[in-house]
């Protein structure tokens, strides 16, 4: 059960971010650095972790968004992502 009312039609993290644009920009910047900067993990590995965490959080939108990007970076099929 959500503790805040989020705008209709904004799935995943997009709804809460829309409530606070002043926080959305720096938080999105942090996520960009975490997910896309050079690191010991590849971008595909980080997206795969995002897919798994999103599935544990039962967020259909984020699971599929991260899963699609992971599939692109890892050059794998949907069955691999599902496993």
C-alpha atoms as an extended CHARMM CRD file, in Angstrom:
* protein
*
        83  EXT
         1         1  UNK       CA              0.0000000000        0.0000000000        0.0000000000  PROA      1               0.0000000000
         2         2  UNK       CA              1.5450000000        3.3300000000       -1.0380000000  PROA      2               0.0000000000
         3         3  UNK       CA              1.9790000000        6.0000000000        1.5970000000  PROA      3               0.0000000000
         4         4  UNK       CA              1.7190000000        8.8130000000       -0.9340000000  PROA      4               0.0000000000
         5         5  UNK       CA             -0.6300000000        9.4590000000       -3.8260000000  PROA      5               0.0000000000
         6         6  UNK       CA              1.2910000000        9.3820000000       -7.0900000000  PROA      6               0.0000000000
         7         7  UNK       CA              0.1130000000       10.7750000000      -10.4200000000  PROA      7               0.0000000000
         8         8  UNK       CA             -1.9020000000        8.3280000000      -12.5050000000  PROA      8               0.0000000000
         9         9  UNK       CA             -0.1040000000        6.8190000000      -15.4900000000  PROA      9               0.0000000000
        10        10  UNK       CA              3.4670000000        7.2220000000      -14.2140000000  PROA      10              0.0000000000
        11        11  UNK       CA              4.7170000000        3.7140000000      -13.4340000000  PROA      11              0.0000000000
        12        12  UNK       CA              7.7040000000        2.6870000000      -11.3530000000  PROA      12              0.0000000000
        13        13  UNK       CA              9.9050000000        5.4280000000       -9.9500000000  PROA      13              0.0000000000
        14        14  UNK       CA              8.5030000000        8.0060000000      -12.3720000000  PROA      14              0.0000000000
        15        15  UNK       CA              5.4390000000        8.6860000000      -10.1970000000  PROA      15              0.0000000000
        16        16  UNK       CA              7.2790000000        9.5720000000       -6.9850000000  PROA      16              0.0000000000
        17        17  UNK       CA              9.8500000000       11.5950000000       -8.9290000000  PROA      17              0.0000000000
        18        18  UNK       CA              7.0560000000       13.6490000000      -10.5110000000  PROA      18              0.0000000000
        19        19  UNK       CA              5.9570000000       14.7330000000       -7.0290000000  PROA      19              0.0000000000
        20        20  UNK       CA              9.3020000000       16.3550000000       -6.2510000000  PROA      20              0.0000000000
        21        21  UNK       CA             11.0440000000       17.7280000000       -9.3630000000  PROA      21              0.0000000000
        22        22  UNK       CA             13.6260000000       19.3930000000       -7.1080000000  PROA      22              0.0000000000
        23        23  UNK       CA             14.6830000000       15.9490000000       -5.8870000000  PROA      23              0.0000000000
        24        24  UNK       CA             14.1220000000       14.1700000000       -9.2080000000  PROA      24              0.0000000000
        25        25  UNK       CA             17.0350000000       15.8410000000      -10.9880000000  PROA      25              0.0000000000
        26        26  UNK       CA             19.8150000000       15.0010000000       -8.4760000000  PROA      26              0.0000000000
        27        27  UNK       CA             18.3690000000       11.5410000000       -7.7970000000  PROA      27              0.0000000000
        28        28  UNK       CA             18.2260000000       10.7990000000      -11.5160000000  PROA      28              0.0000000000
        29        29  UNK       CA             21.8120000000       12.0410000000      -11.8140000000  PROA      29              0.0000000000
        30        30  UNK       CA             22.9040000000        9.6540000000       -9.0720000000  PROA      30              0.0000000000
        31        31  UNK       CA             21.1270000000        6.7530000000      -10.7650000000  PROA      31              0.0000000000
        32        32  UNK       CA             22.8210000000        7.6740000000      -14.0470000000  PROA      32              0.0000000000
        33        33  UNK       CA             26.2610000000        7.5390000000      -12.4120000000  PROA      33              0.0000000000
        34        34  UNK       CA             25.5050000000        4.2610000000      -10.6230000000  PROA      34              0.0000000000
        35        35  UNK       CA             24.0550000000        2.5320000000      -13.6780000000  PROA      35              0.0000000000
        36        36  UNK       CA             26.1580000000        3.9160000000      -16.5190000000  PROA      36              0.0000000000
        37        37  UNK       CA             29.6010000000        5.1060000000      -15.3650000000  PROA      37              0.0000000000
        38        38  UNK       CA             32.6990000000        2.9610000000      -15.7210000000  PROA      38              0.0000000000
        39        39  UNK       CA             32.7730000000        0.4690000000      -12.8810000000  PROA      39              0.0000000000
        40        40  UNK       CA             33.9070000000       -3.0250000000      -11.9130000000  PROA      40              0.0000000000
        41        41  UNK       CA             30.5510000000       -4.3340000000      -13.1580000000  PROA      41              0.0000000000
        42        42  UNK       CA             29.4630000000       -4.0230000000      -16.7550000000  PROA      42              0.0000000000
        43        43  UNK       CA             26.3790000000       -2.0050000000      -17.6220000000  PROA      43              0.0000000000
        44        44  UNK       CA             24.5890000000       -5.2470000000      -18.4410000000  PROA      44              0.0000000000
        45        45  UNK       CA             25.4420000000       -6.7450000000      -15.0530000000  PROA      45              0.0000000000
        46        46  UNK       CA             24.1670000000       -3.6290000000      -13.2630000000  PROA      46              0.0000000000
        47        47  UNK       CA             20.9440000000       -3.6890000000      -15.2800000000  PROA      47              0.0000000000
        48        48  UNK       CA             20.5350000000       -7.3860000000      -14.4840000000  PROA      48              0.0000000000
        49        49  UNK       CA             20.8380000000       -6.5470000000      -10.7690000000  PROA      49              0.0000000000
        50        50  UNK       CA             18.2530000000       -3.8010000000      -11.2970000000  PROA      50              0.0000000000
        51        51  UNK       CA             15.9890000000       -6.3660000000      -12.9450000000  PROA      51              0.0000000000
        52        52  UNK       CA             16.3000000000       -8.7460000000      -10.0100000000  PROA      52              0.0000000000
        53        53  UNK       CA             15.7550000000       -6.0730000000       -7.3400000000  PROA      53              0.0000000000
        54        54  UNK       CA             12.7660000000       -4.6900000000       -9.2330000000  PROA      54              0.0000000000
        55        55  UNK       CA             11.2550000000       -8.1740000000       -9.4410000000  PROA      55              0.0000000000
        56        56  UNK       CA             11.6980000000       -8.5840000000       -5.6610000000  PROA      56              0.0000000000
        57        57  UNK       CA              9.9330000000       -5.2330000000       -5.2650000000  PROA      57              0.0000000000
        58        58  UNK       CA              7.1490000000       -6.5770000000       -7.5120000000  PROA      58              0.0000000000
        59        59  UNK       CA              7.4520000000       -3.6140000000       -9.8930000000  PROA      59              0.0000000000
        60        60  UNK       CA              6.4150000000       -4.8320000000      -13.3400000000  PROA      60              0.0000000000
        61        61  UNK       CA              7.4880000000       -1.5910000000      -15.0640000000  PROA      61              0.0000000000
        62        62  UNK       CA             11.0010000000       -1.4470000000      -13.5780000000  PROA      62              0.0000000000
        63        63  UNK       CA             11.5680000000       -5.2010000000      -13.9240000000  PROA      63              0.0000000000
        64        64  UNK       CA             10.8250000000       -5.0390000000      -17.6350000000  PROA      64              0.0000000000
        65        65  UNK       CA             12.6220000000       -1.7400000000      -18.2130000000  PROA      65              0.0000000000
        66        66  UNK       CA             15.8410000000       -2.9630000000      -16.5700000000  PROA      66              0.0000000000
        67        67  UNK       CA             15.3950000000       -6.4100000000      -18.1320000000  PROA      67              0.0000000000
        68        68  UNK       CA             15.1280000000       -4.9740000000      -21.6340000000  PROA      68              0.0000000000
        69        69  UNK       CA             18.2360000000       -2.8460000000      -21.1950000000  PROA      69              0.0000000000
        70        70  UNK       CA             20.1210000000       -5.7990000000      -19.6530000000  PROA      70              0.0000000000
        71        71  UNK       CA             19.0960000000       -7.9560000000      -22.6000000000  PROA      71              0.0000000000
        72        72  UNK       CA             20.4850000000       -5.3340000000      -24.9850000000  PROA      72              0.0000000000
        73        73  UNK       CA             23.8130000000       -4.9360000000      -23.1820000000  PROA      73              0.0000000000
        74        74  UNK       CA             24.2950000000       -8.6620000000      -22.5170000000  PROA      74              0.0000000000
        75        75  UNK       CA             23.1180000000       -9.6810000000      -26.0070000000  PROA      75              0.0000000000
        76        76  UNK       CA             20.9740000000      -12.4430000000      -24.5160000000  PROA      76              0.0000000000
        77        77  UNK       CA             17.4260000000      -13.6830000000      -24.8440000000  PROA      77              0.0000000000
        78        78  UNK       CA             14.4410000000      -13.1980000000      -22.5570000000  PROA      78              0.0000000000
        79        79  UNK       CA             14.8210000000      -16.6850000000      -21.0750000000  PROA      79              0.0000000000
        80        80  UNK       CA             18.2770000000      -15.7380000000      -19.7640000000  PROA      80              0.0000000000
        81        81  UNK       CA             16.8550000000      -12.5950000000      -18.1380000000  PROA      81              0.0000000000
        82        82  UNK       CA             13.9750000000      -14.5650000000      -16.6190000000  PROA      82              0.0000000000
        83        83  UNK       CA             16.3950000000      -17.0850000000      -15.1050000000  PROA      83              0.0000000000
